[in-house]
mmCIF file of C-alpha atoms in Angstrom:
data_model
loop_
_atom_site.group_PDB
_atom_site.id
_atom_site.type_symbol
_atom_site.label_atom_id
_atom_site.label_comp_id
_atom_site.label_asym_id
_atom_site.label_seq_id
_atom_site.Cartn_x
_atom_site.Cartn_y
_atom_site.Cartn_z
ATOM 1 C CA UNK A 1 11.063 16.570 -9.665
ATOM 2 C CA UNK A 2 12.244 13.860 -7.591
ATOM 3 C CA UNK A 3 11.236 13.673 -4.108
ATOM 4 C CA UNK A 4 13.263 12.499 -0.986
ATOM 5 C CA UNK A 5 14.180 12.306 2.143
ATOM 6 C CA UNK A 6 17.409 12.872 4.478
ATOM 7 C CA UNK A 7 17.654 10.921 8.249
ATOM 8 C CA UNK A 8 20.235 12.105 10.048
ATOM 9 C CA UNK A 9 20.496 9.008 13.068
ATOM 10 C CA UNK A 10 23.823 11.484 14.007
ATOM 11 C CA UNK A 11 21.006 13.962 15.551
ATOM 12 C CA UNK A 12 17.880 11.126 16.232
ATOM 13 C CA UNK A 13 17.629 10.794 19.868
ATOM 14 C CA UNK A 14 14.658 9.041 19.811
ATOM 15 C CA UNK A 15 11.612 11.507 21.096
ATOM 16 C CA UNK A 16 9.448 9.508 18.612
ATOM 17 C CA UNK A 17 7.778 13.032 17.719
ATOM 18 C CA UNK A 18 7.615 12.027 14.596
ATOM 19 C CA UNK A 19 5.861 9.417 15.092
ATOM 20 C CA UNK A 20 3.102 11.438 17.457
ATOM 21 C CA UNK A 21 3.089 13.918 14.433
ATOM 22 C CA UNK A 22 2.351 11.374 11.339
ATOM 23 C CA UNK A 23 -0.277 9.612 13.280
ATOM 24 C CA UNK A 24 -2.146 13.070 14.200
ATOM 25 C CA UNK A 25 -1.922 13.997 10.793
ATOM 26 C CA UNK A 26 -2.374 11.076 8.788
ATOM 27 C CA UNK A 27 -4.941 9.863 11.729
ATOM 28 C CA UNK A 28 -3.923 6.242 10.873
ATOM 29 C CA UNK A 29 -5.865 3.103 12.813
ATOM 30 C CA UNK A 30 -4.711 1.698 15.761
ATOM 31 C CA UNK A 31 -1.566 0.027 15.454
ATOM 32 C CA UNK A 32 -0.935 1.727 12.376
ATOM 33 C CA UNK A 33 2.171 3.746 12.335
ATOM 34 C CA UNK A 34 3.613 4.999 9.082
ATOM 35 C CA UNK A 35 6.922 6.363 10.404
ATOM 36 C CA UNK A 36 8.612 4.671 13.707
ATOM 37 C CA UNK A 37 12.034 4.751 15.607
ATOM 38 C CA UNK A 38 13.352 1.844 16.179
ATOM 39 C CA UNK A 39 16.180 1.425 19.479
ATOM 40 C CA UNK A 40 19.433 -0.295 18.191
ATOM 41 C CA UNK A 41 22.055 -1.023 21.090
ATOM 42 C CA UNK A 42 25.598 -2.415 20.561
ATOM 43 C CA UNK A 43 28.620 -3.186 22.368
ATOM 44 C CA UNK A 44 29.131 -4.913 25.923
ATOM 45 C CA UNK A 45 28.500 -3.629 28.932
ATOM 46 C CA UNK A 46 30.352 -1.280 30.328
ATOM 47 C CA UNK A 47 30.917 -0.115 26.533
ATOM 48 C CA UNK A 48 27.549 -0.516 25.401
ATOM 49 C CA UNK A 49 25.582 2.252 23.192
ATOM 50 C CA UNK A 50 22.404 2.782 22.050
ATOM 51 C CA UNK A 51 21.379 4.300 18.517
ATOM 52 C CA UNK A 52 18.122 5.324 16.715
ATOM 53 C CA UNK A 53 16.741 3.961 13.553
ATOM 54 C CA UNK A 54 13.684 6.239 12.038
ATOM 55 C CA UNK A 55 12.039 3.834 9.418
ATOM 56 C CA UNK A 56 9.375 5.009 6.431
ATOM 57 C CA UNK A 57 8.023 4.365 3.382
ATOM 58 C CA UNK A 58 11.256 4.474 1.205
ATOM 59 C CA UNK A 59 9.667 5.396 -1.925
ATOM 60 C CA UNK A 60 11.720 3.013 -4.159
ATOM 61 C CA UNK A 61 12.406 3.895 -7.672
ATOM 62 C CA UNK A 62 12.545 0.079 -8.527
ATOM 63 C CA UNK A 63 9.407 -0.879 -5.516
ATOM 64 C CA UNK A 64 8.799 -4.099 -5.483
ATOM 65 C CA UNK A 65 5.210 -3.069 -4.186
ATOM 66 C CA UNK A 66 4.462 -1.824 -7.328
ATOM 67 C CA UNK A 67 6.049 -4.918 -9.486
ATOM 68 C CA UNK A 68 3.082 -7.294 -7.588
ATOM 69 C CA UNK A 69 0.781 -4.922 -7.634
ATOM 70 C CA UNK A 70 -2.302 -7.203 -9.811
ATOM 71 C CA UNK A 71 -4.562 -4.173 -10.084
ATOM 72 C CA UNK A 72 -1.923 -1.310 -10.297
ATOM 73 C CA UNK A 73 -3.206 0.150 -7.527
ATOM 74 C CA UNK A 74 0.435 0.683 -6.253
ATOM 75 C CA UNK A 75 2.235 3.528 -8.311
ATOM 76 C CA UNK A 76 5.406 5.006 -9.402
ATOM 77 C CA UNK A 77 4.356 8.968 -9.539
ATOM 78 C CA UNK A 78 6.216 11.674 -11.745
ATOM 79 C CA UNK A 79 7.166 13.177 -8.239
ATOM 80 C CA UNK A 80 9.080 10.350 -7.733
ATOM 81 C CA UNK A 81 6.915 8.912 -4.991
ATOM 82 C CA UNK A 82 4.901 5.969 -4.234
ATOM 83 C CA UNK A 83 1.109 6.219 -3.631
ATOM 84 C CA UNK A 84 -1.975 3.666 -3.962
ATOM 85 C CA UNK A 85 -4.817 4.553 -5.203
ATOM 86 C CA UNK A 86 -8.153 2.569 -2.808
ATOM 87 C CA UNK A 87 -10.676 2.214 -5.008
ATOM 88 C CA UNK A 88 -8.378 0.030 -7.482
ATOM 89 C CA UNK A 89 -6.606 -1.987 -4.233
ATOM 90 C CA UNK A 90 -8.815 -5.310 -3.593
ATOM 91 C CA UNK A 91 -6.600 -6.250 -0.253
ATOM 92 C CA UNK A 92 -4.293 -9.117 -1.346
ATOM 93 C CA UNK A 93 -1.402 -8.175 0.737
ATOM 94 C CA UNK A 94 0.975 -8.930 -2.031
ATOM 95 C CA UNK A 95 2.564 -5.634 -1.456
ATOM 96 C CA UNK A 96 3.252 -6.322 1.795
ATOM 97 C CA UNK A 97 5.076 -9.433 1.542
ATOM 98 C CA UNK A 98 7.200 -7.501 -1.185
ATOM 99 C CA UNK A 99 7.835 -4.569 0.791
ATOM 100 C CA UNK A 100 11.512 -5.004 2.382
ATOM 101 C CA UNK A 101 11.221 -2.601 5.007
ATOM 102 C CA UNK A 102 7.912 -3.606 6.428
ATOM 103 C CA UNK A 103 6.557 0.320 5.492
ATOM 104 C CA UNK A 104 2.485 -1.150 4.410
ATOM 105 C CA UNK A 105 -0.525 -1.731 6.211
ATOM 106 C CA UNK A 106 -3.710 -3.105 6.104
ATOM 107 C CA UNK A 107 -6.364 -1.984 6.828
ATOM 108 C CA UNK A 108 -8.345 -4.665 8.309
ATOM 109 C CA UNK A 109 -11.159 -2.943 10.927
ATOM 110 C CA UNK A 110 -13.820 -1.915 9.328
ATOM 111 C CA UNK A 111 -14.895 1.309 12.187
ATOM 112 C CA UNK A 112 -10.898 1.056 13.266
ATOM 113 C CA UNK A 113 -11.548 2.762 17.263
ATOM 114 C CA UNK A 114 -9.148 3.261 20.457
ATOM 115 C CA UNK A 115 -12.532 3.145 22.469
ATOM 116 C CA UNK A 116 -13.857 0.001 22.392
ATOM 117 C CA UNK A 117 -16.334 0.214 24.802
ATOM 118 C CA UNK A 118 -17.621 2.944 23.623
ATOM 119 C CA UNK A 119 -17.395 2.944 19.504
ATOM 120 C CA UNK A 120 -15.692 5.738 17.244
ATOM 121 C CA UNK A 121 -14.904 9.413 18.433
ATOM 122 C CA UNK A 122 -16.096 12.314 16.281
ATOM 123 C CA UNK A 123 -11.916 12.507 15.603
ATOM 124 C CA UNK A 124 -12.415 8.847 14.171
ATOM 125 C CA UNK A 125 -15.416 8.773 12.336
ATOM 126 C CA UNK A 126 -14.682 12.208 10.325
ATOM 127 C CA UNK A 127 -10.936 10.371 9.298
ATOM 128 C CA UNK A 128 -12.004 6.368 8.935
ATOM 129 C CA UNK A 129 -12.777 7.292 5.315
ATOM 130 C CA UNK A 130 -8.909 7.955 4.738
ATOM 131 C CA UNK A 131 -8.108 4.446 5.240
ATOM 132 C CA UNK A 132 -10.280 2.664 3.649
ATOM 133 C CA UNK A 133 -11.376 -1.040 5.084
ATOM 134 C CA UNK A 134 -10.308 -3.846 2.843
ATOM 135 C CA UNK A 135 -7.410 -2.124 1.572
ATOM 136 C CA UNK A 136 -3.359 -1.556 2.303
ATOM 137 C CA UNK A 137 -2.208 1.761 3.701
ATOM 138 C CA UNK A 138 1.153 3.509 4.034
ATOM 139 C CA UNK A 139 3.282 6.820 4.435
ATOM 140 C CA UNK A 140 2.587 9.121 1.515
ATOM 141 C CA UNK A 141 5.015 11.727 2.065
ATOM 142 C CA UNK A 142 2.051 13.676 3.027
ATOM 143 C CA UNK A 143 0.525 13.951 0.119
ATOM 144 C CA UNK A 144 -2.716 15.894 2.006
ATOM 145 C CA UNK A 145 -0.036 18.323 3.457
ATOM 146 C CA UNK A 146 2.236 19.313 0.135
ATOM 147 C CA UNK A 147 -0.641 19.550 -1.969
ATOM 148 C CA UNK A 148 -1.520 22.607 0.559
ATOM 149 C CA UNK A 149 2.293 23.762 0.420
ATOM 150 C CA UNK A 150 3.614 22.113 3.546
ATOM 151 C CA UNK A 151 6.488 19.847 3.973
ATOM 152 C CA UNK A 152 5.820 16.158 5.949
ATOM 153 C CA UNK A 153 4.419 16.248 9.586
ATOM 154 C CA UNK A 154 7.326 14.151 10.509
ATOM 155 C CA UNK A 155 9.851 16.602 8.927
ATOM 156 C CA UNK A 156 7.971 19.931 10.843
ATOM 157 C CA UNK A 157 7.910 18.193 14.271
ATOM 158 C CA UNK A 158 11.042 16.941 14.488
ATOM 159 C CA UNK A 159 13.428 19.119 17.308
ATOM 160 C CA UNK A 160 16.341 17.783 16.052
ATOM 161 C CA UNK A 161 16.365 18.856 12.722
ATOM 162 C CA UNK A 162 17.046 14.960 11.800
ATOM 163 C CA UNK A 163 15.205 14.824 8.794
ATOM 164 C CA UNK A 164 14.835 16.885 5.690
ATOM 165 C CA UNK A 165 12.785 16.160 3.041
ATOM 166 C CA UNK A 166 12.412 18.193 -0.776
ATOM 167 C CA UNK A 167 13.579 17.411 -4.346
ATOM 168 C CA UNK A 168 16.753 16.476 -5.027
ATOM 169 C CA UNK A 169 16.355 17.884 -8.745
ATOM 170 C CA UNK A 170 16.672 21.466 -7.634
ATOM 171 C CA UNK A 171 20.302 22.135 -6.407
ATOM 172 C CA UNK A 172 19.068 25.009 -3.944
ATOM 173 C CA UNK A 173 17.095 22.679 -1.900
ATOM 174 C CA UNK A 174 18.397 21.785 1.615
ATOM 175 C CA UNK A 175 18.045 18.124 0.367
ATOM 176 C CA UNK A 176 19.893 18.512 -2.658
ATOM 177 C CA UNK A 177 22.599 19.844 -0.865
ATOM 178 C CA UNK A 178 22.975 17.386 2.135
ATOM 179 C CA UNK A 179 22.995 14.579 -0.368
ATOM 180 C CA UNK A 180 25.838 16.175 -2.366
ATOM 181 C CA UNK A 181 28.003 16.452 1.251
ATOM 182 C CA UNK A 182 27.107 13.485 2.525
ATOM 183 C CA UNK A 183 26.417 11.025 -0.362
ATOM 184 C CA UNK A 184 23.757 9.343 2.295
ATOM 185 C CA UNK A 185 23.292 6.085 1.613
ATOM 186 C CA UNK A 186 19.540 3.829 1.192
ATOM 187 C CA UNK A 187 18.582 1.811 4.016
ATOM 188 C CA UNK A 188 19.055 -2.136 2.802
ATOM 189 C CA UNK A 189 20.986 -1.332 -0.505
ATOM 190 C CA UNK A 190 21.455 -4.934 -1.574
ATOM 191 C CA UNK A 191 17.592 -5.108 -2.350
ATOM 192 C CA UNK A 192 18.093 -3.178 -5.396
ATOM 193 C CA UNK A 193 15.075 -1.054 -4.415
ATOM 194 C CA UNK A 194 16.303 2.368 -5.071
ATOM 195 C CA UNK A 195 14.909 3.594 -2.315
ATOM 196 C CA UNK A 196 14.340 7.768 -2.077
ATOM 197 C CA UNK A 197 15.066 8.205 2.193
ATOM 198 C CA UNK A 198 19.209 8.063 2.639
ATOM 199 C CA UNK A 199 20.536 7.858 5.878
ATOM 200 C CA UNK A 200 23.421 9.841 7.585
ATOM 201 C CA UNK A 201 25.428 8.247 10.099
#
């Protein structure tokens, strides 16, 4: 099983839904955002364009995040994806300054709120213990949500149809097959990352 993920920018247009959709699910701190558009313009005036860039956890086969890792609390899965286990991560950031696409967090809040004045929501309280303080955060391909049978929040919420996500070792999946028409390419391939989200367009 090897786990990935297709962006299609050709159909992106920006609606950052998926972005609404991971932090619901994932209920990730303030300022945390494991998935993000970024706007890309080029051209002159009267000529110009803009474009859309969704960015994620890549999932690298060769991750440098895992190569610092001191404790090993970064790790390669058999599903082909990268997850980090909190109870073995002791906070050094090292992972983040190897991380070429800027896809970790930390979590540095202790009772992370978007109410200051007034402390934690039920919401927050009931989800803090998902991130846990003192420790480095990131997309998971859902993990929560295809361990119950469902595909990534980002990948269900998205109008477009812009990304597709499922494992490119079975031929019938929709991934499988966009990556044989397409031959996608890896976002930054000169890092050597081997990186498991190809882009279209």
């Amino acid at each position: 099983m090897r786990y990935a993920m297709i962006l299609d920018r050709r159909k992106c247009f920006g609606c950052n839904g998926c972005t609404v959709a991971c932090k619901q699910a994932n209920a990730t701190p303030p300022g945390t955002f494991y998935t993000r558009v970024l706007l890309e313009e080029s051209g002159k005036f009267p000529n110009s364009k803009q474009s859309f860039m969704p960015m994620i956890c890549n999932h690298c086969d060769k991750a440098p995040c895992v190569a610092v890792c001191p404790t090993k609390a970064s790790k390669k899965m058999p599903d082909g994806t990268v997850q980090i286990t909190s109870s073995e991560c002791i906070g050094c950031q090292l992972c983040m300054e190897a991380c070429p696409y800027g896809a970790r967090f930390f979590n540095g809040d202790e009772k992370p709120t978007y109410w200051e004045e007034k402390g934690q929501n039920e919401f927050e309280k009931a989800r803090s213990k998902d991130h846990v303080y003192g420790t480095v955060d990131k997309c998971t391909f859902c993990k929560s949500r295809r361990d119950r049978g469902m595909i990534p929040a980002c990948v269900e919420t998205c109008p477009a149809v812009a990304r597709v996500f499922g494992d490119l070792d079975d031929p019938n999946s929709e991934v499988s097959k966009l990556y044989k028409k397409y031959q996608p390419k890896p976002y930054k391939p000169e890092k050597g990352t081997h990186p498991r989200v190809f882009y279209i367009g």
